[in-house]
mmCIF file of C-alpha atoms in Angstrom:
data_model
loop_
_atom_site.group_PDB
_atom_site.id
_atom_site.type_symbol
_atom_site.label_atom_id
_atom_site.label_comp_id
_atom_site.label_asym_id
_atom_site.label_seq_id
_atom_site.Cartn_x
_atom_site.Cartn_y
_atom_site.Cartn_z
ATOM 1 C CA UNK I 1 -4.190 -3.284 13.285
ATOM 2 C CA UNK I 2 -5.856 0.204 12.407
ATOM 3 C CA UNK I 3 -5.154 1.616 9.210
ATOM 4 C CA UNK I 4 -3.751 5.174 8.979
ATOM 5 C CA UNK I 5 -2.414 7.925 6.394
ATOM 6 C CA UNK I 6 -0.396 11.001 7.455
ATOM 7 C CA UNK I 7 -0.611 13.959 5.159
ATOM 8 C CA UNK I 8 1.540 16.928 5.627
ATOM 9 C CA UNK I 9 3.466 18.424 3.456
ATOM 10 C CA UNK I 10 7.302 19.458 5.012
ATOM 11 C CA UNK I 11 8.901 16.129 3.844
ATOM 12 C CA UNK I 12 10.931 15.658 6.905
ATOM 13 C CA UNK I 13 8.147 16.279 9.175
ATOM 14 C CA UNK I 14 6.406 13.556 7.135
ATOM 15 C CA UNK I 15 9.032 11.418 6.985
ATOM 16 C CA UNK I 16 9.804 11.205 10.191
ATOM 17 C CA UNK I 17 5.921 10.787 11.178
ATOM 18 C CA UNK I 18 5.815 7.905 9.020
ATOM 19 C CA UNK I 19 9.506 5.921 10.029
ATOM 20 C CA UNK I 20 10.128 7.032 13.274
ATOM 21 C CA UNK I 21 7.337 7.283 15.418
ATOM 22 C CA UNK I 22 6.101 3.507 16.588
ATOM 23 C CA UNK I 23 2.871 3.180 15.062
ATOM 24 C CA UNK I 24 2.472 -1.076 15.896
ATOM 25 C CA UNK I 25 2.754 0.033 19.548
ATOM 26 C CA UNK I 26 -0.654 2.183 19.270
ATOM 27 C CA UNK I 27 -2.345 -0.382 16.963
ATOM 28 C CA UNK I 28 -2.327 1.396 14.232
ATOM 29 C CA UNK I 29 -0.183 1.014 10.771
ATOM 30 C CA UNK I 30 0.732 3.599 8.434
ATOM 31 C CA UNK I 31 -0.532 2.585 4.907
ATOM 32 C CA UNK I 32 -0.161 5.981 2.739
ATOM 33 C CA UNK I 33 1.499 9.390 3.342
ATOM 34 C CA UNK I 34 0.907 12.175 0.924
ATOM 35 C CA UNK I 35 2.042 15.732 0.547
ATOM 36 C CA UNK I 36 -1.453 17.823 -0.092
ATOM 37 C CA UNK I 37 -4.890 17.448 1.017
ATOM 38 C CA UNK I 38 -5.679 16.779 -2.909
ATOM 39 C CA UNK I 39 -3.973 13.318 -3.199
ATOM 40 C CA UNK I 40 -5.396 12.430 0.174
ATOM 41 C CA UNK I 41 -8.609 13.131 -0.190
ATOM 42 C CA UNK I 42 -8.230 11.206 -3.744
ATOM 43 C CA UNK I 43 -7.040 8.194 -1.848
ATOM 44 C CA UNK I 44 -9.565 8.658 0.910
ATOM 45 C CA UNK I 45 -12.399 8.764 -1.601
ATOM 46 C CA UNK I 46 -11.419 4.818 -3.097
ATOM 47 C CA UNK I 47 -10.392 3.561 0.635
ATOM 48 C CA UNK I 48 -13.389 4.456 2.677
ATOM 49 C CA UNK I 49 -12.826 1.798 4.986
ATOM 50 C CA UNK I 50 -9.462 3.742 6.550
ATOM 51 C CA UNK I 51 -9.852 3.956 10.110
ATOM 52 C CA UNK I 52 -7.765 7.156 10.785
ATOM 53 C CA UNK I 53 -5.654 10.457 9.379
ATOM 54 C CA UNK I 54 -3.298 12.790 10.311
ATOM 55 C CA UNK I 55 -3.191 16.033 8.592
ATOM 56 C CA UNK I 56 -1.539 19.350 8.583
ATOM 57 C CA UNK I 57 -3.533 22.509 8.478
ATOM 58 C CA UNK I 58 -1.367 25.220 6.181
ATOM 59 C CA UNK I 59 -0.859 22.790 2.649
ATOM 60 C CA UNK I 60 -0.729 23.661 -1.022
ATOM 61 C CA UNK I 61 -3.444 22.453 -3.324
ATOM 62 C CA UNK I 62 -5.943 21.563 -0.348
ATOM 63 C CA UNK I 63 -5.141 22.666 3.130
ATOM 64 C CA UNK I 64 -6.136 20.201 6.201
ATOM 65 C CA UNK I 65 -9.301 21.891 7.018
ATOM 66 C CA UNK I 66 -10.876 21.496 3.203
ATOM 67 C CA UNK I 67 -9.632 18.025 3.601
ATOM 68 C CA UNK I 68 -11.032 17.355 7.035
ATOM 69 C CA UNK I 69 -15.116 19.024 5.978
ATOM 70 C CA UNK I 70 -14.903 16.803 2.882
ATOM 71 C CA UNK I 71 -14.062 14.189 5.322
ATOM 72 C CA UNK I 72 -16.513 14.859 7.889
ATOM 73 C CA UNK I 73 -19.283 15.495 5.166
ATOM 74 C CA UNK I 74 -18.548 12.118 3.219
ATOM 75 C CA UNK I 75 -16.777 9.782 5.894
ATOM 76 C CA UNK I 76 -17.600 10.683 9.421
ATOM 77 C CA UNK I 77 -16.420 7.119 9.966
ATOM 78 C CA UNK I 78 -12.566 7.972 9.427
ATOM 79 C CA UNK I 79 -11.078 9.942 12.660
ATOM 80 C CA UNK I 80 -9.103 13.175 11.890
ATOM 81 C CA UNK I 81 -5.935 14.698 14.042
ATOM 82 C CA UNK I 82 -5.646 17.832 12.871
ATOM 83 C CA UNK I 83 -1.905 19.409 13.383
ATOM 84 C CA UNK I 84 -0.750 23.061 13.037
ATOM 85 C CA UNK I 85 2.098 24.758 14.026
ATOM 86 C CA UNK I 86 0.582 27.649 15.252
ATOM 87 C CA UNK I 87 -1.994 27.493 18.209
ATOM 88 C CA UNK I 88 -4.750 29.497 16.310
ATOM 89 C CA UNK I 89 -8.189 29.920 17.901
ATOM 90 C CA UNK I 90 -10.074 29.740 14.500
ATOM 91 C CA UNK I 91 -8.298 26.347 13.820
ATOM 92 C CA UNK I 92 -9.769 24.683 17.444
ATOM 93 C CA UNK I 93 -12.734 25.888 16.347
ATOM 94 C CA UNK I 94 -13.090 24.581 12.913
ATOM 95 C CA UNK I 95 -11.524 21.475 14.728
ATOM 96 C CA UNK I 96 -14.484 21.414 16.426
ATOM 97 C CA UNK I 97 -17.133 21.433 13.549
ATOM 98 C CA UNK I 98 -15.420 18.590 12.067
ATOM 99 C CA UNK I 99 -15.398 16.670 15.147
ATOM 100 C CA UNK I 100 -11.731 16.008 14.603
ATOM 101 C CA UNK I 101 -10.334 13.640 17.760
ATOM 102 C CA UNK I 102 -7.434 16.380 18.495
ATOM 103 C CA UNK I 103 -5.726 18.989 17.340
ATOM 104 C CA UNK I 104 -1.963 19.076 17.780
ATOM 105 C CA UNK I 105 0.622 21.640 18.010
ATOM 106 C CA UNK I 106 3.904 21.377 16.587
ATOM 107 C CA UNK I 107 6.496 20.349 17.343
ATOM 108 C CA UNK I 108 4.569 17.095 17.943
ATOM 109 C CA UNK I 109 5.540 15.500 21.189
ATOM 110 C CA UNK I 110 5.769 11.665 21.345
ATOM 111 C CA UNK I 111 3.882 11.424 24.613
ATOM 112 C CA UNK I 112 0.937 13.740 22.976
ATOM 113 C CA UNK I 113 0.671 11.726 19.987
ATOM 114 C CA UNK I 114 0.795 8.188 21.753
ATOM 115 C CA UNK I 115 -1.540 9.146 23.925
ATOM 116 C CA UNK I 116 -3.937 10.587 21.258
ATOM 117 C CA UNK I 117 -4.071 7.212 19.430
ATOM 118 C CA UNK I 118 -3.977 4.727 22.004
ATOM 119 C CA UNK I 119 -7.297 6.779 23.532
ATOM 120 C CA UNK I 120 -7.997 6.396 19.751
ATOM 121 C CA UNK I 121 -7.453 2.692 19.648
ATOM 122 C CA UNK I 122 -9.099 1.672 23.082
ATOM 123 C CA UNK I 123 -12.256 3.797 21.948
ATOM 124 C CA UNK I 124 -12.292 1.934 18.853
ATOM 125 C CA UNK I 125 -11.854 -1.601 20.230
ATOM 126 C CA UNK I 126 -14.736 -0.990 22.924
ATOM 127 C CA UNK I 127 -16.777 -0.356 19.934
ATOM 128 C CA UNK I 128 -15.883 -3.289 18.121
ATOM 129 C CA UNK I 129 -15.508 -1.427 15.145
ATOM 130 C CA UNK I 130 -12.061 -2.932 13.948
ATOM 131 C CA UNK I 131 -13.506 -4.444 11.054
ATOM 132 C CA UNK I 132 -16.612 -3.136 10.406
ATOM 133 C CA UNK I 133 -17.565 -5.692 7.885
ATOM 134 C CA UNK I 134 -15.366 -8.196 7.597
ATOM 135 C CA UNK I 135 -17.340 -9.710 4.770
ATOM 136 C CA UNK I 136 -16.523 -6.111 3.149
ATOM 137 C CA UNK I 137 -13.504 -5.400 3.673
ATOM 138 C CA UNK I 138 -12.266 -8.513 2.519
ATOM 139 C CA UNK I 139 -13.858 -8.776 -0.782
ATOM 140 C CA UNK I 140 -11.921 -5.322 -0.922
ATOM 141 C CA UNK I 141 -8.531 -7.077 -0.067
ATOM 142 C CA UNK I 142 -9.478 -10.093 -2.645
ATOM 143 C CA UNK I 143 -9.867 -7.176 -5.476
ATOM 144 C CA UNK I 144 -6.501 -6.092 -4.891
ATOM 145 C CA UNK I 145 -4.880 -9.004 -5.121
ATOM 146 C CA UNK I 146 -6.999 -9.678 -7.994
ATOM 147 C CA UNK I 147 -5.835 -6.095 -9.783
ATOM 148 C CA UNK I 148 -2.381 -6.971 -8.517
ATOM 149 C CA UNK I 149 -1.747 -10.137 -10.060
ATOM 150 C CA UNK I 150 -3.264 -8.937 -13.341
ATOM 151 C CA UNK I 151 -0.451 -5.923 -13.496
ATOM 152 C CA UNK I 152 1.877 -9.078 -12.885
ATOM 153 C CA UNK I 153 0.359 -10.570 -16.176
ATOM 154 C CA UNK I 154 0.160 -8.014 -18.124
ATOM 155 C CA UNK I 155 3.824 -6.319 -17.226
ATOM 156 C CA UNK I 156 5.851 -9.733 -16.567
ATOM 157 C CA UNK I 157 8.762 -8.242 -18.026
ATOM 158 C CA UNK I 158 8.946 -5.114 -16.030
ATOM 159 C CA UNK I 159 6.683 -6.013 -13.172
ATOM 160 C CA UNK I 160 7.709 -4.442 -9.771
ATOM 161 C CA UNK I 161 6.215 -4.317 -6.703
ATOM 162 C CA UNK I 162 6.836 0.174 -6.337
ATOM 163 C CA UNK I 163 4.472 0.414 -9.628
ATOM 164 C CA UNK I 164 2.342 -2.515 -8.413
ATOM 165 C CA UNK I 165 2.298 -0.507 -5.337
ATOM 166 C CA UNK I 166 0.927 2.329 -6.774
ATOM 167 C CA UNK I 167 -1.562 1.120 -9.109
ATOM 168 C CA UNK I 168 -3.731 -0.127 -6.090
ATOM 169 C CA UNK I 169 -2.599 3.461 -4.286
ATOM 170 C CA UNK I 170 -1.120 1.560 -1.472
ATOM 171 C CA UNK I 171 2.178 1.428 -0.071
ATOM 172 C CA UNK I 172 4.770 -1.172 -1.328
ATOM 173 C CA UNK I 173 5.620 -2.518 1.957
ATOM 174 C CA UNK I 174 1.625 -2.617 3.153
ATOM 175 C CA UNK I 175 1.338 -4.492 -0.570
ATOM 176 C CA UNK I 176 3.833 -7.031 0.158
ATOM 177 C CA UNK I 177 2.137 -7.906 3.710
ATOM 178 C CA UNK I 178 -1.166 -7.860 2.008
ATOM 179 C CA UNK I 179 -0.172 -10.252 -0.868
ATOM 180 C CA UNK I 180 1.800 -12.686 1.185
ATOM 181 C CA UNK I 181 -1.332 -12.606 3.960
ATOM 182 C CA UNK I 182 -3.825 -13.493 0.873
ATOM 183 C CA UNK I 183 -1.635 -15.739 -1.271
ATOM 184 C CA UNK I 184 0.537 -17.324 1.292
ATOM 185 C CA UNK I 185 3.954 -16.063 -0.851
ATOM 186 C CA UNK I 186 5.561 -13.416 -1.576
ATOM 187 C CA UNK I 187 5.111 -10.690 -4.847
ATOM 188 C CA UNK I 188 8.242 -11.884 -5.883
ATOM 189 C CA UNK I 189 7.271 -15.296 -5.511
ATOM 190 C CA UNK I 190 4.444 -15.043 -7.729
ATOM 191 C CA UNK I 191 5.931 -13.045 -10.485
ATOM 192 C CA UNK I 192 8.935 -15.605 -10.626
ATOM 193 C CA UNK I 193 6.193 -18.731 -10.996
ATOM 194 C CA UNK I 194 4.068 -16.798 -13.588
ATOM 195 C CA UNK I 195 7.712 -16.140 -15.354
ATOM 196 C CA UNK I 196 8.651 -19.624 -15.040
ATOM 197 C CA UNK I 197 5.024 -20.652 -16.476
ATOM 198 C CA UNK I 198 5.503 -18.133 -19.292
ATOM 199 C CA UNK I 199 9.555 -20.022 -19.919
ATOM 200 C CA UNK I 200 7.796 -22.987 -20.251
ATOM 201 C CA UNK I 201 5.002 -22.225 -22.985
ATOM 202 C CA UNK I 202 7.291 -20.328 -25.011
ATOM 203 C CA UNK I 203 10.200 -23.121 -24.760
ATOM 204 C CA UNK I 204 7.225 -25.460 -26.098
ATOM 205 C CA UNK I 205 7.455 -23.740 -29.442
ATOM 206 C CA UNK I 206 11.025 -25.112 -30.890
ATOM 207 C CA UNK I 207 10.831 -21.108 -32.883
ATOM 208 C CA UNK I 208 11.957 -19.449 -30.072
ATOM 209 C CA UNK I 209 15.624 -19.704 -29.353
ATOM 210 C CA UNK I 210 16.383 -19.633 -25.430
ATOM 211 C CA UNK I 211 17.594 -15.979 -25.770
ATOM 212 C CA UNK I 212 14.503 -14.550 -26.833
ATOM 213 C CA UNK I 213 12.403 -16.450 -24.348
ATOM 214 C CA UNK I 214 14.991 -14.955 -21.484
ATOM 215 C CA UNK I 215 14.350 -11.272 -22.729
ATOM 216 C CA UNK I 216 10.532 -11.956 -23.131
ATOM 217 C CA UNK I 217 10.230 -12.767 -18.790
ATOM 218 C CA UNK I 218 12.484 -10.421 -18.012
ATOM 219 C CA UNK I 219 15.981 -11.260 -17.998
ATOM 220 C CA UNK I 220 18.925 -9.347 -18.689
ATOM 221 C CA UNK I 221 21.225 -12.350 -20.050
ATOM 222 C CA UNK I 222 20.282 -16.019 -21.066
ATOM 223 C CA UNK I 223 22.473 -17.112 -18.568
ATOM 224 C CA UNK I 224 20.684 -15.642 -15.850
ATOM 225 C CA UNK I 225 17.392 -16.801 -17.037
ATOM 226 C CA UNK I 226 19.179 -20.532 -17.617
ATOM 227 C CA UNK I 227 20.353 -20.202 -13.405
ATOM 228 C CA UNK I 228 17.064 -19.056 -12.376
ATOM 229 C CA UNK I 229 14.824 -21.928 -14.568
ATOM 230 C CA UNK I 230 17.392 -24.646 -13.262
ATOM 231 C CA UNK I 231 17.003 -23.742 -9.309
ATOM 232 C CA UNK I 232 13.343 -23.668 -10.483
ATOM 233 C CA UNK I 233 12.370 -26.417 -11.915
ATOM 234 C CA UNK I 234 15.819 -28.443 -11.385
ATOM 235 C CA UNK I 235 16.608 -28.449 -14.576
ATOM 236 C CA UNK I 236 18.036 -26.846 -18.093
ATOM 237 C CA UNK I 237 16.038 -24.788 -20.387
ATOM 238 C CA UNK I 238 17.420 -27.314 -22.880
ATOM 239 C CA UNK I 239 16.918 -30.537 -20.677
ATOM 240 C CA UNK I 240 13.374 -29.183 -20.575
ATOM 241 C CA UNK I 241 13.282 -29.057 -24.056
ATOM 242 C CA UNK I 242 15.148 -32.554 -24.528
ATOM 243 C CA UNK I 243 13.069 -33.930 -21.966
ATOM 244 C CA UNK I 244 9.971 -33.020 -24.484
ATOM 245 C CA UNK I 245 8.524 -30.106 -21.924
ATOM 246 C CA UNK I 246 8.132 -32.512 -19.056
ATOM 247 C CA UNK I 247 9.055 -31.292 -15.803
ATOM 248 C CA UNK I 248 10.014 -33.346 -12.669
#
């Protein structure tokens, strides 16, 4: 699957790029969206291994053509559809320059924009250039699992997977398929076995009373802690603790 980030900044133009149109069926997946050519180009500059973008031309901060030269000076690699909702000569032009692989008029027309990316996609897989380096590209993967799980340590209380999410500037649900694909389990998963690890070493210390060591993980009443260490571990907080911090 090709990676992808839409930028454009009428929100239900955007949101409908990103949830309605059906990306898988091109081969490509939407991993960011953003609302200026700014936080784009932000993104774009720590993910230089994204294959394509959609932008918008007329957008506050940094329109689509400052975002597409900074592109095409820095990461002719990364294919740009420019979009505009006016069919301006000077824009096909510029267009042009940049090498962008089309320029679209709005309103965007499904047929138009499947077409563009599965030329897109076929051109891309006759190069062989899905992964570029594999090598690469995973050892980028591995460090954000690696960033991800130490948020998890160092926020087990509060950890979610939003602000996990957007620590590593990706989006949750591309996170969650990431993780699971490099872990074999879920985010949730992990945080409740780093929580139930954490339970256990502060159980081992006979100071803190069962109460405490539910608010330190995370929970919002003992009980629910006590329900959630017993499905665990199949048994009590206090059998653990009876049971001299063996588990089963």
């Amino acid at each position: 699957m090709y990676s992808l980030i839409i930028v454009e900044d009428d929100d239900n133009i955007r949101s409908g790029l990103v949830n309605l149109f059906p990306w898988e069926e091109t081969g490509f997946s939407v991993i960011k969206d953003f609302s200026n050519g700014r936080s784009a180009w932000r993104y774009i500059e720590m993910h230089p291994e994204l294959t394509a973008v959609i932008t918008d031309v007329r957008m506050p901060v940094m329109d689509g053509l400052e975002l597409t030269q900074n592109i095409y000076e820095n990461f002719p690699n990364i294919h740009v559809f420019l979009v505009s909702g006016y069919r301006d000569f000077s824009y096909a032009q510029q267009a042009l320059r940049y090498h962008v692989c089309d320029f679209l008029v709005k309103p965007l027309r499904h047929s138009d924009l499947m077409l563009a990316f599965l030329k897109l996609k076929d051109e891309l897989d006759k190069e062989g250039t899905k992964t570029a380096d594999p090598a690469q590209l995973n050892q980028y993967y591995e460090q954000i699992i690696r960033s991800v799980k130490a948020y998890v340590m160092e926020n087990l209380k509060t950890a979610t997977l939003e602000e996990a999410a957007f620590i590593v500037h990706l989006s949750s649900s591309y996170l969650s398929r990431l993780f699971k694909n490099y872990t074999e389990g879920t985010f949730s998963d992990y945080v409740l076995k780093k929580r139930m690890e954490r339970a256990c070493m502060l159980l081992n210390d006979s100071r803190n009373r069962i109460y405490e060591v539910s608010d330190a993980i995370g929970y919002d009443s003992p009980k629910n802690f006590t329900r959630a260490f017993k499905n665990y571990y199949n048994q009590s907080p206090k059998e653990y603790r009876e049971r001299g911090g063996k588990l089963p």
